[in-house]
Each structure stands twice: as C-alpha cells, then as structure tokens.
C-alpha cells in the first residue's frame, strides 16, 4: 500500500510542479527542467523495450537523430506540429522496418548491434549532408522556451504514461515473459516476434519527436550531434542507476543525472563521461536494482 | 478418436539422422509414452511437434489440421503445450505470474486479467503449487520448478500436453506424487498426454501405448505389456 | 590489382587479425565480451608515444612496455574483480548478461581519462619511415615491422595452441569450460593467463598502430568494432578462422576504400558489422571449433 501511496501522491505532485514551473520566471531553471523532461521522455521510452524485454539498446539515440533529420527537412514546408508528428512517425517507421532482422539478434550482440546501427546511421547522414554541401542547418522560427518546455513536458508525461500502460497490460506480461525466457514464452503461446516489434516501434516514436523538439531548442542541426552516442549512453546509465524494475526508475535516474549533466556535460565532457561510466559499473555490480530498489526495500520492511 | 497424427517425420542435423520416418497416432484422452536411450530422438520429436524444430520430411496434424511449419506460439494456441526437460521458469517473476502469462496467451487466450488469474490459480492447485503462488519462480526447488512447467502448460488451456522428463531428478516419493498428479489431471480435465520419461516404472505405469525409438528409428509400438515383451526392445535395452 | 594496394591490405589485415586475436582469446575463455579491447590498443599507442617523447625510448622497446602494462592491467582486473565474480555461478550469470554494458563503462572511462590527462589532440611521431622498394611495392619500415610482428604473434599463438600443453588446456576451456575443469584443467590459471595475454596483445597492436598513424584517445572503438566483425565472421574461439577473417577484413576495407573514398571508411566498417550480425544473428554463439 505504501508503494501505491507514494506514487499516488508523488506522481501528481511532479506533474503539478512541472506545470507550475514556467510561472517561476527563471529561464535557467526552465532550461534545466526542459532537460529533465527530455531525459525522462527518452529513458522512459527506452525502458518500454529494453527494461521490459531485456533487449538492452545502446543505440536509442538513432531514433532522436532520425526524428531531428526528418524534422529539419520538413519544418518550414509543413507547419511545426505536423513536422513534429512526421519526426515521430519517421522514427516509428524506421523501427518497424529494421525491427524484424534486428530483434532476431540476442543478448550482448543486440546491445552492440544497436550501437553499431546508430553509428552507421550517423555516418550515412553525415555523408549525405556533406555531399549536399550542408554542414549545419539553422532554424530561425523556433518558439519561445516556455512553449518548448510544455511540449517536452507533455512528452515526458506521455512517455511515462505509455510505460505505465505497457507494464500493466497483457502486452507487458508477454514482454516480461520474453525477458525471462524467450523459448518458454513462445512455447506458452506468446507471439514473441510480434510483441518485440510492437515494443520496439512504441519505444521509437517518442524519441523521434524529442529529436525534433531538441532541434527547436538548440536551433541548429548537425548530424554528428543529433546522433551523439553520449545520449544513448546517458539513457542506459540513467535507467540502470534509477532501476529497471519500475516506472519510477527512469524518473529517479533522470533526476539524479540532470544536475550532473547540466553542470558537467558542456564544460567538462570527459569528467562527465568518467563519472557516468564509474556509476554505471558500480550500480551493475553492487546495486542491480538501482535507486528504486532502495525504495522497495524500505517499503518491504514496513 | 485420433487427436494427433504423425506421418513419416524425419529430421537430420548435418549428417546426423536424429529421426527417421517416425509415424504414430495418439487417441484423445490417452497417455502416450516415448522411450529410448539418450540421443534416441525423443526430445527432438517433441520439438518437431511443438514447432521449435522444422522437420526435414513428414507431417504432423492435430485434430485433422496440419501443424507442420507453424510457429511454436501458433501451435500452442491451437491446443498443444510442451514442457522442457531442462526447466525454463520465468525465474524473476512470481509463480502466479508465470501461469497468468500462460492463461493470457495460450489456447484459452483471455484478455481479462481476472479470468487469467483464476485459470492460473486452478493450474497451480492442480499440480500442488498453490501454496507457493507468491514466491519467485527461481526460488522453487527442482521438483517445484518441474511442477511449474506442468502448471504453465496446463494454464494455456491446452488439450494435449507434451511432458519432457518431468520426473527426472525427483526423489522416489516425489515421483509417486507426480504419478498421482498426472493420473488425477487426466481424469479431471480429459487431457491427452505424451510423455518422455527415463523413469521406466512410471512410464509403464502411466502409458496406454508406448513408442520405442532407437537412434531416431521407431523399433516398436504397443501397450506397455507388448513393449516389455518385444524382442527388439529387449535387444536394444539389455543387449 | 596493384601490388601496392595488396601490400596495404596485407598490413591492415594483419593488424585486424592481431587485434581480433586478443579479443577472441578473452571472449573464448572468460565468456566476457570486452568491448573496451580497442581502448587497450589506444593505451598501447599512448605508451609508445610518451615513452618516445619523454624518455626517448624507441617504440620497438615499447612493444614490451605496452605488453607489460596492458597485461598487468588484465591481471589486476582479473584478480581484483573477475576471479571472485566468475567463481559464483549466480554472479557470473549476471556478469555475462551485463558484461557488455559493464565494459562499455570501462571503455568510456579509459577514453575520457586519457583525453582528460593528455587532451584529445591527435598525436604522432616519426619512426622507421624510410621507404623500402621491392617487387613494385614501396613499403615504409614501420609498416613492414607491423606486418612482421603481427604475423609472428598470430602464427606463434596458433603453434602454441596446437603444440603446447597449456595451449591445449586453453582450447579445452574455450570449448567446454565445465568439462575442462572436470578433466583437471586449472581453469582459473588458464583464464588469468588468457586475459593477460589478450590484453598484452592489444597493447602491442597499439604500439604498432602508433608507428604508422596519428593517435587520439578515441581511436580505439573502431578497432573493437573491426575485431567483432572478424570474430563473428570467423566464429568464437576459432583462432585460425579468426586470423583468416582478419585478413579478409583488411582486404575488403583497403579495396573498398580504394574504389570509393576514405570518407566511406566508417560506413564500410559499421555497415559490414551490422550486415554480419544480421546475417548471423546467433553471433559468436556459432559453433565453437578448435584452433586447427
């Protein structure tokens, strides 16, 4: 019951705080909140595939990148909301197309394959942009920060809601069975290929839109940055540090890292990466249930 | 009435012939036993029927419907469910959750969580695991995990269960209990069984008919008494 | 086909074969996919650079220094972390499942640690760059040395596995770790020796690379990817096929780039990597065959 209470009180509180924030009037604060919302949206969507099925993706950024690219190509021609929808759609379609062959690969090979795919996509887009003579594309008509913040906040809520829904649905139970033992899942009637593909596509759409919104914030597109593997790595670290077993995990992980990334990522990128790497190793070895595991233990004791 | 009809199944891995022209049929409500030494092809035959392995030749039909070439999950939804010789519990979730997934996705596929839970609890009760419903599946003893394999197959709502060595590794008392459980299941739920078993006494006691395999080749088929008296079987087993 | 390109392909191939050899040994015996392997190559390269710039030590001696340093690092993490983890089945399973993410963490730390200490500026030095001409090929001394050392190490490892008793135990562990222990192989000793050797080979490869091209803290990852391509092509633990696949990759890369442009190198390597994994989704779990 404690767990329920915590979520029932904590969830709406977070949402209220998120909605009230723009009226605090501090752009710096809103910038941080924008990033927090972004990390929650990304990590939560990642968890729909990776935490649920155990197919750990180290290339989630590929969907952001594709979303960004489609957004920059369509924005201007199409109204901004439509362009954002296109970005999400493009990421979803990409997942649908590559999903079947990619999801046949298991375990550590899936992890490294997703990384390789993201790098491949990055290099291909870089090459396309170079051959077009484009080195970075600018956006001039970006909305104000508070508008962007509300969009990103909406994505964080949507992503979290999707994660909650999947976790408590028949789909979610099937995905967990796949994670625990794929052959056994198939033998009791779970259509493993279809479910994995659904999870993959669902997990891809939100990062696609996030990629578009992020472009509006930075106001320029550069392929190497849009597909930066640091983003994938941050997502995995946040998820593992937050805990993969609950919907709370990605939120806790994002909260834990947003300040760190705010302070260090831009100015001391190497230090940021070293701390991330060290925490990742420590949590995998010594705290596999992550920060949310601490909550569970406390609740279990009561 | 015939529920399962296997015609001329062959399977080779590279040069090795695992199954050669195996044919038999199983009557509805029967317990059909498979015997043979290690490597005789019993588990391969199960995997062919359940769809995990595509045969090189031959066909399998279930209720007059060809199932060769279908995926394991499709075959399960048609009403055949198998257990694994090396148990494969969903170790990280509760025993009850293990069987609920079965009920949600198996032949009786239900979209209602409450229904699935009911079917799951019934399956756990049938194998005597109801008391461990809230434990993590990984925390069960081997005997418990073997029972969970059966419960999970039951909860799919299958009409036919393929049980792969569910008694191997159990103590004599546990084997007795398992025999009682299976007899009771058959009586109460009108299920059809195929058994692979090394525990010869159990196989003889439970089966209506038995197929003996030797290196993938069928050498005899008949009632337990006929098999026990068959000269080919005796030669393979006792030299 | 120009003999000059052929020579370039041979050099690239021998380097890939050598890097993949180390990764293959460690994966085969410890079942840990060391994605930080390429970063050990980078460490080896920096050893050579600093030994030369600070102490004036010729890179050929750094071959030994880098081998000792990287091998020592292998020993340290084996004794410090893996020995205990691998001996408890539950922990070993968790480790195997997460090994890739874990080593990615190590890789990130090594890359950024070196970058923090020495900046990410590309560095290089001149060594043995006199050009030898024979059979229509112009070959610099450092490339000849790379080819020579890589070939000697690969061949030596093959012979060792084939004819030395310890090599036999190593093959036994690669094929059947559980069974090897039963027949009296000291699995712990084999694992420790292998991780040291695998890491040392990576260090040596790094020194060789630094003689021929510029080095940066982030140069390692492409080597890991290339080594993975080689191992997936050749099969787990199949040392001989791995070496052949290494040369195959060198040829594909060299001639692929010659036919297009050097800017396609990353696309080629990553494209090949993705293609190989998609075509062989069982990945390294493909049949383990002994070194022949």
XYZ file of C-alpha atoms in Angstrom, chain A residues 46-250:
205
model
C 13.831 3.191 -23.756
C 12.528 1.158 -20.839
C 9.456 0.077 -22.810
C 11.681 -2.050 -24.984
C 14.842 -2.592 -23.011
C 13.759 -2.889 -19.387
C 10.691 -4.923 -20.294
C 12.213 -7.419 -22.736
C 15.853 -7.374 -21.649
C 16.861 -6.365 -25.198
C 19.172 -3.599 -23.975
C 19.616 -0.953 -26.635
C 22.799 1.075 -26.708
C 21.618 2.972 -29.763
C 18.398 4.631 -28.693
C 19.760 7.949 -29.975
C 19.227 6.704 -33.515
C 15.514 7.494 -33.206
C 16.233 11.017 -31.928
C 18.626 11.526 -34.790
C 16.200 10.318 -37.441
C 13.462 12.435 -35.849
C 15.720 15.500 -35.907
C 16.670 14.954 -39.506
C 13.105 14.448 -40.706
C 12.041 17.463 -38.684
C 14.672 19.761 -40.170
C 13.760 18.567 -43.664
C 10.017 19.064 -43.221
C 9.848 22.069 -40.887
C 9.078 25.172 -42.868
C 7.362 23.236 -45.633
C 4.911 21.807 -43.124
C 3.502 23.515 -40.027
C 5.646 22.814 -36.971
C 3.239 20.444 -35.178
C 2.871 18.390 -38.360
C 6.639 18.318 -38.791
C 6.982 17.081 -35.205
C 4.426 14.366 -35.910
C 6.409 13.416 -39.016
C 9.536 13.137 -36.879
C 7.830 10.685 -34.508
C 6.277 8.798 -37.384
C 9.585 8.506 -39.208
C 11.263 7.052 -36.118
C 8.397 4.592 -35.706
C 8.551 3.546 -39.348
C 12.285 3.085 -39.110
C 11.832 0.812 -36.084
C 9.192 -1.137 -37.969
C 11.451 -1.608 -40.976
C 14.642 -2.609 -39.175
C 12.856 -4.346 -36.277
C 12.408 -7.821 -37.707
C 16.033 -8.584 -38.534
C 17.442 -6.577 -35.606
C 15.288 -8.234 -32.956
C 16.475 -11.695 -34.005
C 19.847 -10.822 -32.530
C 20.072 -11.503 -28.817
C 21.964 -10.745 -25.649
C 25.237 -8.829 -25.862
C 25.063 -8.947 -29.663
C 21.834 -6.988 -29.631
C 23.464 -4.369 -27.413
C 26.441 -3.914 -29.676
C 24.321 -4.178 -32.824
C 22.121 -1.265 -31.744
C 25.244 0.761 -31.065
C 26.609 -0.125 -34.497
C 23.311 0.741 -36.170
C 23.228 4.174 -34.593
C 26.814 4.840 -35.650
C 26.061 3.591 -39.151
C 23.027 5.869 -39.408
C 25.110 8.779 -38.118
C 27.861 8.226 -40.676
C 25.382 7.806 -43.510
C 23.561 11.038 -42.654
C 26.866 12.881 -42.196
C 27.885 11.635 -45.642
C 24.580 12.695 -47.183
C 24.849 16.154 -45.631
C 28.458 16.508 -46.782
C 27.613 15.527 -50.324
C 24.759 18.048 -50.255
C 27.238 20.655 -49.049
C 25.282 21.106 -45.798
C 27.340 21.263 -42.632
C 24.753 22.566 -40.267
C 21.202 23.699 -40.855
C 19.669 26.507 -38.852
C 16.174 27.057 -37.535
C 15.007 30.636 -37.337
C 11.403 30.442 -36.258
C 11.743 28.437 -33.044
C 9.045 29.057 -30.411
C 9.959 30.526 -27.020
C 11.475 28.337 -24.327
C 8.296 28.031 -22.255
C 6.383 26.660 -25.243
C 9.151 24.158 -25.926
C 9.215 23.271 -22.283
C 5.492 22.487 -22.277
C 5.895 20.271 -25.339
C 8.811 18.395 -23.781
C 6.950 18.125 -20.503
C 3.999 16.658 -22.397
C 6.339 14.129 -23.999
C 7.720 13.136 -20.594
C 4.197 12.588 -19.276
C 3.171 10.706 -22.426
C 6.267 8.523 -22.264
C 5.700 7.744 -18.591
C 2.027 7.035 -19.209
C 2.946 4.693 -22.060
C 5.410 2.899 -19.789
C 2.777 2.508 -17.066
C 0.167 1.254 -19.536
C 2.516 -1.254 -21.135
C 3.677 -2.534 -17.752
C 0.137 -3.248 -16.605
C -1.189 -4.685 -19.842
C -1.268 -8.113 -21.402
C 1.451 -6.845 -23.741
C 3.666 -6.035 -20.764
C 3.250 -9.504 -19.277
C 4.197 -11.030 -22.600
C 7.294 -8.812 -22.836
C 8.400 -9.806 -19.340
C 7.988 -13.470 -20.265
C 10.256 -12.843 -23.268
C 12.827 -11.241 -20.978
C 12.749 -14.153 -18.552
C 12.958 -16.908 -21.167
C 12.147 -16.384 -24.804
C 11.770 -20.067 -25.791
C 9.480 -20.788 -22.864
C 7.429 -17.690 -23.684
C 6.970 -18.879 -27.247
C 6.011 -22.359 -26.033
C 3.118 -20.983 -23.969
C 1.718 -19.066 -26.911
C 3.376 -15.653 -26.661
C 3.870 -14.347 -30.227
C 7.381 -13.217 -29.367
C 8.337 -11.636 -32.677
C 5.194 -9.538 -32.892
C 5.403 -8.333 -29.288
C 9.066 -7.390 -29.567
C 8.320 -5.460 -32.736
C 5.402 -3.614 -31.124
C 7.578 -2.647 -28.152
C 10.376 -1.535 -30.481
C 8.060 0.701 -32.510
C 6.307 2.150 -29.446
C 9.697 2.872 -27.882
C 10.890 4.652 -31.041
C 8.111 7.184 -31.597
C 8.665 9.459 -28.589
C 12.430 9.854 -29.100
C 11.636 10.787 -32.707
C 9.505 13.703 -31.516
C 12.050 14.541 -28.798
C 14.667 14.834 -31.535
C 12.526 17.454 -33.279
C 11.851 19.463 -30.123
C 15.523 19.347 -29.157
C 16.366 20.904 -32.527
C 13.988 23.773 -31.824
C 15.843 24.328 -28.568
C 19.387 24.214 -29.984
C 18.142 25.835 -33.218
C 20.574 24.047 -35.493
C 21.035 20.564 -36.909
C 24.360 18.826 -37.214
C 24.315 15.102 -37.891
C 27.213 14.167 -35.607
C 25.486 15.925 -32.719
C 21.979 14.654 -33.441
C 23.277 11.068 -33.316
C 25.724 11.604 -30.441
C 26.314 8.197 -28.776
C 26.679 10.013 -25.450
C 22.887 10.352 -25.471
C 22.385 6.586 -25.755
C 24.947 6.002 -23.059
C 23.311 8.546 -20.739
C 19.927 6.886 -21.239
C 21.257 3.431 -20.323
C 23.118 4.801 -17.310
C 20.099 6.727 -16.035
C 17.874 3.678 -16.442
C 20.278 1.342 -14.657
C 21.065 3.791 -11.857
C 17.353 4.584 -11.432
C 16.410 0.898 -11.538
C 14.961 -1.114 -14.396
C 12.231 -2.816 -12.400
C 9.761 0.058 -12.075
C 8.312 3.069 -13.869
C 9.844 5.161 -11.115
C 13.370 4.099 -12.102
C 13.787 6.282 -15.202
